[in-house]
Amino acid sequence: MTDALYVAATGMRAHQTQVDTIANNVANVNTTGFRRETVNFSSVMAALQSGATDPLGTSVRDTLASRGAGAIASLQLSTNGGELKQTQQPLDVAIDGRGFFEVTLPDGTPAYTRAGALSLDTDGMLASAGLPLSGRIAVPADANDLRITPDGRVLANLPDRQDVELGNIELAGFANPAGLESMGDNLFRATASSGEMRLGTPGETGNGSLRQGYLESSNVQLVDELVSLMVAQRGFEMNSKIVQAADQMLGITNALYQGR
Amino acid sequence: MSDAIASLADALRNDAETLRVIGNNVANMDTVAYRREIAVTHPTFDQAADAARAEIGRPLAVQSMIDQRPGTLKSTDEPLHLALEGPGFFVIDTPNGEALTRRGDFRLDSDGRLVTQAGNAVLGSQGAIQVAGTPAIAPDGTVRVGGETVAQLRIAQVAAETQLTPLGGDLYSAAQLPDADPAARVRQGFLETSNVESVQEMVRLIETMRHFETVQRFVRGYDDMVGKAITELGKV
């Protein structure tokens, strides 16, 4: 009875995680470069001690090797790219592929982002959401007609010269991008499971190429999320029924003794 | 304890175990490729051990079996999500040897190998599968990256009557590992759902709860009877 109670509680918790994740995805349906998270359910087995013997030396539980003990939920970052939408803004750069921009956090450590709505920071450096790209590309105040080529070269016209190369944007690639840890603000941090970071020229190392004048929209599909939400909610409800039933069973058991 | 009470107590415990099985199925309703447990009640007592077992608490007379019917396929559009059409299993390398699973929500690990969510390598005909970039996986299990064949997924076929042993984490072990199945079809971008049906589980829940109540009435009735016997029979 208490087994069923705790097993169903794991189910409720796992479904709760799913509802929370869907809420976060839906909230970010319009966030540039947002990657949705998906919930993976796994079943859990409680292995019974094999060879456990009773006082008489016979194996009590020889028929059952293990029993189901509920479900747990874990999160996975979707690696699907969102759609590229045209904005015509010279500083909007989308990544057509699996790579990430590398930015430098105020404490000097690197972070990774797909948000390509670039701007200039206070030092005139190309930056994403105020954090400078690690390539440190300075754009002079009098530069115009800024161009970013698919392979990452940043060109501009200066008053005295045409087609001056200001720097190169490099893209960071990971063996397992789904293993990156989300830091909020569209930023990701490398982890042990994401694998070694490789910086490379866009278009050459499988990290994808750059598209100036485009932004990557969030890869959240509202319809998919709403269907998942319904499933998660009903799943939660059903698990709560099992908890109720287990509680009822305990009540009935207590009523066995009539005390007369 | 008298025999009637003992077997009624067994019945109560069996119902509690059945509720655990239902709870586990419902908790795993959304687990990828989960196979529902079925609680099977059957008398297991052999004569010789009866007396001894009554002393130490009997083992449960409920066993659970695995319902191996496949779930349906649901589209996810993730390139590393694979589903098997028809029978067959993916072969996984675990620290305790090779295991089988139908759960195809794979990912890459830090070395770029195709692994399960738990981090165990998915095996191809040449061992672990190294993937650099986004793979295209053909229905016959050929893994290609950028047009180049890099591996062939191993799909194992298990005879229908073989009872698989669940290892947890949706992995199973079979007594002997079967050969590759040339007829298996792999679908990329799909996942297999669990084969839990909510209606079935709810009906089973009602049945179990009502049975539990009925048995409780019997215990009370027996209790009344014994009570009467003690107080009434002694009167002259």
Short mmCIF file of N, CA and C in Angstrom, two decimals, chain A residues 7-8 15 68-71 238-239 242, chain B residues 18-31 34-39 64-67 194-198 200-201 204:
data_model
loop_
_atom_site.label_atom_id
_atom_site.label_comp_id
_atom_site.label_asym_id
_atom_site.label_seq_id
_atom_site.Cartn_x
_atom_site.Cartn_y
_atom_site.Cartn_z
N VAL A 7 5.21 5.27 -5.16
CA VAL A 7 5.38 5.11 -6.61
C VAL A 7 4.58 6.19 -7.35
N ALA A 8 3.31 6.36 -6.91
CA ALA A 8 2.46 7.37 -7.57
C ALA A 8 2.99 8.78 -7.30
N HIS A 15 5.53 14.51 -13.53
CA HIS A 15 4.60 15.29 -14.35
C HIS A 15 4.64 16.77 -13.99
N GLY A 68 9.06 -2.46 -10.35
CA GLY A 68 8.97 -1.06 -10.77
C GLY A 68 8.76 -0.17 -9.57
N ALA A 69 9.47 0.94 -9.52
CA ALA A 69 9.36 1.83 -8.37
C ALA A 69 9.06 3.26 -8.81
N GLY A 70 8.42 3.42 -9.95
CA GLY A 70 8.00 4.76 -10.34
C GLY A 70 8.78 5.34 -11.50
N ALA A 71 8.70 6.66 -11.64
CA ALA A 71 9.31 7.34 -12.77
C ALA A 71 10.08 8.56 -12.28
N MET A 238 -4.03 11.50 -12.96
CA MET A 238 -4.17 10.05 -12.78
C MET A 238 -3.30 9.57 -11.65
N ASN A 239 -2.10 10.11 -11.56
CA ASN A 239 -1.22 9.69 -10.47
C ASN A 239 -1.80 10.08 -9.13
N ILE A 242 -4.16 7.51 -7.93
CA ILE A 242 -3.51 6.33 -7.32
C ILE A 242 -3.16 6.65 -5.86
N THR B 18 -0.87 -5.28 -6.31
CA THR B 18 -1.49 -4.94 -7.60
C THR B 18 -1.59 -3.42 -7.74
N LEU B 19 -1.93 -2.76 -6.63
CA LEU B 19 -2.02 -1.29 -6.66
C LEU B 19 -0.65 -0.68 -6.97
N ARG B 20 0.41 -1.31 -6.43
CA ARG B 20 1.76 -0.83 -6.72
C ARG B 20 2.04 -0.94 -8.23
N VAL B 21 1.62 -2.06 -8.82
CA VAL B 21 1.84 -2.27 -10.26
C VAL B 21 1.08 -1.21 -11.07
N ILE B 22 -0.19 -0.97 -10.69
CA ILE B 22 -0.99 0.04 -11.41
C ILE B 22 -0.33 1.42 -11.26
N GLY B 23 0.08 1.73 -10.02
CA GLY B 23 0.74 3.01 -9.76
C GLY B 23 1.98 3.18 -10.61
N ASN B 24 2.76 2.11 -10.74
CA ASN B 24 3.98 2.18 -11.53
C ASN B 24 3.68 2.41 -13.01
N ASN B 25 2.64 1.75 -13.51
CA ASN B 25 2.25 1.96 -14.92
C ASN B 25 1.82 3.40 -15.16
N VAL B 26 0.99 3.91 -14.24
CA VAL B 26 0.48 5.26 -14.40
C VAL B 26 1.61 6.28 -14.29
N ALA B 27 2.55 6.04 -13.36
CA ALA B 27 3.69 6.96 -13.21
C ALA B 27 4.52 7.00 -14.48
N ASN B 28 4.53 5.89 -15.23
CA ASN B 28 5.36 5.80 -16.43
C ASN B 28 4.57 5.95 -17.72
N MET B 29 3.39 6.55 -17.60
CA MET B 29 2.54 6.72 -18.77
C MET B 29 3.27 7.48 -19.88
N ASP B 30 4.14 8.42 -19.51
CA ASP B 30 4.84 9.23 -20.50
C ASP B 30 6.31 8.85 -20.66
N THR B 31 6.70 7.71 -20.09
CA THR B 31 8.07 7.26 -20.26
C THR B 31 8.22 6.65 -21.65
N TYR B 34 8.02 2.71 -22.60
CA TYR B 34 7.80 1.93 -21.38
C TYR B 34 6.85 0.78 -21.68
N ARG B 35 7.11 -0.36 -21.09
CA ARG B 35 6.25 -1.52 -21.24
C ARG B 35 5.53 -1.76 -19.93
N ARG B 36 4.18 -1.82 -19.99
CA ARG B 36 3.44 -1.94 -18.75
C ARG B 36 3.67 -3.28 -18.06
N GLU B 37 3.60 -3.19 -16.72
CA GLU B 37 3.66 -4.42 -15.93
C GLU B 37 2.24 -4.95 -15.80
N ILE B 38 2.10 -6.25 -15.77
CA ILE B 38 0.79 -6.85 -15.51
C ILE B 38 0.93 -7.67 -14.24
N ALA B 39 0.05 -7.42 -13.27
CA ALA B 39 0.07 -8.21 -12.05
C ALA B 39 -0.68 -9.50 -12.29
N SER B 64 4.73 -10.01 -11.38
CA SER B 64 4.41 -9.12 -12.48
C SER B 64 5.11 -9.60 -13.73
N MET B 65 4.40 -9.47 -14.83
CA MET B 65 4.97 -9.82 -16.13
C MET B 65 5.02 -8.53 -16.95
N ILE B 66 5.76 -8.58 -18.03
CA ILE B 66 5.88 -7.40 -18.88
C ILE B 66 5.00 -7.59 -20.12
N ASP B 67 4.19 -6.60 -20.38
CA ASP B 67 3.35 -6.61 -21.59
C ASP B 67 4.21 -6.09 -22.74
N SER B 194 4.70 4.90 -24.46
CA SER B 194 4.52 3.74 -23.59
C SER B 194 3.25 3.02 -24.02
N ASN B 195 3.11 1.75 -23.64
CA ASN B 195 1.89 1.03 -24.02
C ASN B 195 0.87 1.00 -22.89
N VAL B 196 0.98 1.98 -21.97
CA VAL B 196 0.00 2.09 -20.88
C VAL B 196 -1.27 2.74 -21.42
N GLU B 197 -2.41 2.11 -21.17
CA GLU B 197 -3.69 2.71 -21.56
C GLU B 197 -4.39 3.14 -20.29
N SER B 198 -4.75 4.42 -20.24
CA SER B 198 -5.29 4.93 -18.97
C SER B 198 -6.61 4.27 -18.59
N GLN B 200 -7.65 1.20 -19.19
CA GLN B 200 -7.33 -0.11 -18.66
C GLN B 200 -6.87 -0.02 -17.21
N GLU B 201 -5.98 0.94 -16.94
CA GLU B 201 -5.41 1.06 -15.59
C GLU B 201 -6.48 1.51 -14.60
N ARG B 204 -8.76 -1.36 -13.79
CA ARG B 204 -8.02 -2.27 -12.90
C ARG B 204 -7.97 -1.70 -11.48
#
